[in-house]
């Protein structure tokens, strides 16, 4: 049924860029908000960015604001994360997630707000 498959991760140098993609299937993609989250070894899962169902509003964690851009193409059931000016601290496994509704809860983001997750794609930033 519901599937989320991330891709685009890899190795980048500090200051470099990567674009992550997530293809969704098995649900009405255009009806749901989506988010990206990440987890580094030894650290808790961190919410990174979210976008409303129609793409009308976006939200970012302070740690990535100004460097990352979330977007979606509802006609293609695709979610993206453009990552610029990468830092070693960005090294983590990145996951896309389907929200329970059409609006991102950015005040206190929680895994409880999401019911499906992809398998993740690894991003490593080092020189």
Coordinates of C-alpha atoms in Angstrom, one line a residue:
X1 CA 0.0 0.0 0.0
X2 CA 1.7 3.2 1.2
X3 CA 5.3 3.5 0.1
X4 CA 7.8 6.2 0.5
X5 CA 11.2 5.7 -1.2
X6 CA 14.0 8.2 -0.7
X7 CA 17.0 8.6 -3.0
X8 CA 19.7 11.1 -3.8
X9 CA 21.9 10.7 -0.8
X10 CA 25.7 10.3 -1.0
X11 CA 29.0 11.9 -0.1
X12 CA 29.5 15.7 -0.3
X13 CA 32.2 18.1 0.7
X14 CA 31.5 20.9 3.1
X15 CA 29.9 23.7 1.2
X16 CA 28.6 21.3 -1.4
X17 CA 25.0 20.4 -2.4
X18 CA 22.8 17.4 -2.7
X19 CA 19.1 17.0 -3.7
X20 CA 17.1 14.3 -2.1
X21 CA 14.0 12.9 -3.6
X22 CA 11.1 10.9 -2.2
X23 CA 8.6 9.1 -4.4
X24 CA 5.2 8.3 -2.8
X25 CA 2.5 5.8 -3.7
X26 CA -0.5 4.1 -2.2
X27 CA -2.3 7.3 -1.0
X28 CA -3.6 10.6 -2.1
X29 CA -0.3 12.4 -2.0
X30 CA -1.8 15.8 -2.6
X31 CA -4.0 15.6 0.5
X32 CA -1.2 15.3 3.0
X33 CA 1.6 17.4 4.4
X34 CA 5.1 15.9 4.2
X35 CA 8.3 16.3 6.1
X36 CA 11.9 15.4 6.1
X37 CA 13.7 14.2 9.2
X38 CA 17.2 12.9 9.9
X39 CA 19.0 10.8 12.4
X40 CA 22.8 10.6 13.0
X41 CA 24.4 7.8 14.9
X42 CA 24.0 8.3 18.6
X43 CA 21.6 11.2 18.2
X44 CA 17.8 11.4 18.4
X45 CA 15.6 11.8 15.3
X46 CA 15.5 15.4 14.3
X47 CA 12.7 17.0 12.3
X48 CA 14.3 19.0 9.4
X49 CA 11.6 20.5 7.2
X50 CA 7.9 20.2 6.4
X51 CA 5.5 21.3 3.6
X52 CA 1.8 21.7 3.5
X53 CA -0.3 19.4 1.2
X54 CA -0.6 22.1 -1.5
X55 CA 2.9 23.5 -1.0
X56 CA 1.5 26.8 0.2
X57 CA 3.7 26.9 3.3
X58 CA 7.1 25.5 4.4
X59 CA 8.8 25.2 7.7
X60 CA 12.4 24.5 8.6
X61 CA 14.5 23.6 11.7
X62 CA 16.8 26.4 12.8
X63 CA 19.8 24.3 12.0
X64 CA 19.0 24.2 8.2
X65 CA 17.1 27.4 7.6
X66 CA 18.5 29.3 4.8
X67 CA 20.4 26.4 3.4
X68 CA 17.8 23.7 2.7
X69 CA 14.7 24.1 0.5
X70 CA 11.7 21.7 0.6
X71 CA 9.4 21.4 -2.3
X72 CA 6.9 19.0 -3.8
X73 CA 5.4 18.1 -7.2
X74 CA 1.9 16.7 -6.5
X75 CA 1.4 15.7 -10.2
X76 CA 4.4 13.4 -9.8
X77 CA 3.9 12.3 -6.2
X78 CA 7.4 13.6 -5.5
X79 CA 8.9 15.3 -2.5
X80 CA 12.3 17.0 -2.6
X81 CA 14.9 18.5 -0.3
X82 CA 17.5 20.7 -1.9
X83 CA 20.5 20.9 0.4
X84 CA 23.0 23.6 -0.1
X85 CA 26.1 24.8 1.8
X86 CA 26.3 21.4 3.5
X87 CA 28.1 21.1 6.8
X88 CA 29.6 18.0 8.5
X89 CA 26.8 18.4 11.1
X90 CA 24.3 17.5 8.3
X91 CA 25.7 14.0 8.1
X92 CA 22.7 11.7 8.9
X93 CA 20.2 9.3 7.4
X94 CA 17.4 11.3 5.9
X95 CA 13.8 10.1 5.9
X96 CA 10.7 11.4 4.2
X97 CA 7.4 11.0 6.2
X98 CA 3.7 11.3 5.5
X99 CA 1.8 13.5 7.9
X100 CA -1.6 12.6 9.4
X101 CA -3.2 15.6 7.8
X102 CA -2.7 18.4 5.4
X103 CA -0.9 20.8 7.7
X104 CA 2.6 20.5 9.2
X105 CA 2.7 20.8 13.0
X106 CA 5.9 22.8 13.3
X107 CA 5.5 24.2 16.8
X108 CA 6.3 20.9 18.5
X109 CA 7.2 18.5 15.7
X110 CA 6.9 14.8 16.7
X111 CA 7.1 11.4 15.1
X112 CA 3.5 11.0 16.4
X113 CA 2.4 13.4 13.6
X114 CA 3.5 11.0 10.9
X115 CA 2.1 7.6 10.1
X116 CA 4.4 6.4 7.3
X117 CA 8.2 6.7 6.8
X118 CA 10.6 5.8 4.0
X119 CA 13.7 3.6 4.5
X120 CA 15.9 6.7 4.4
X121 CA 18.9 7.7 2.3
X122 CA 22.4 8.4 3.8
X123 CA 24.0 11.8 3.5
X124 CA 27.7 12.1 4.5
X125 CA 29.5 15.4 4.5
X126 CA 33.2 15.5 5.0
X127 CA 36.4 16.6 3.4

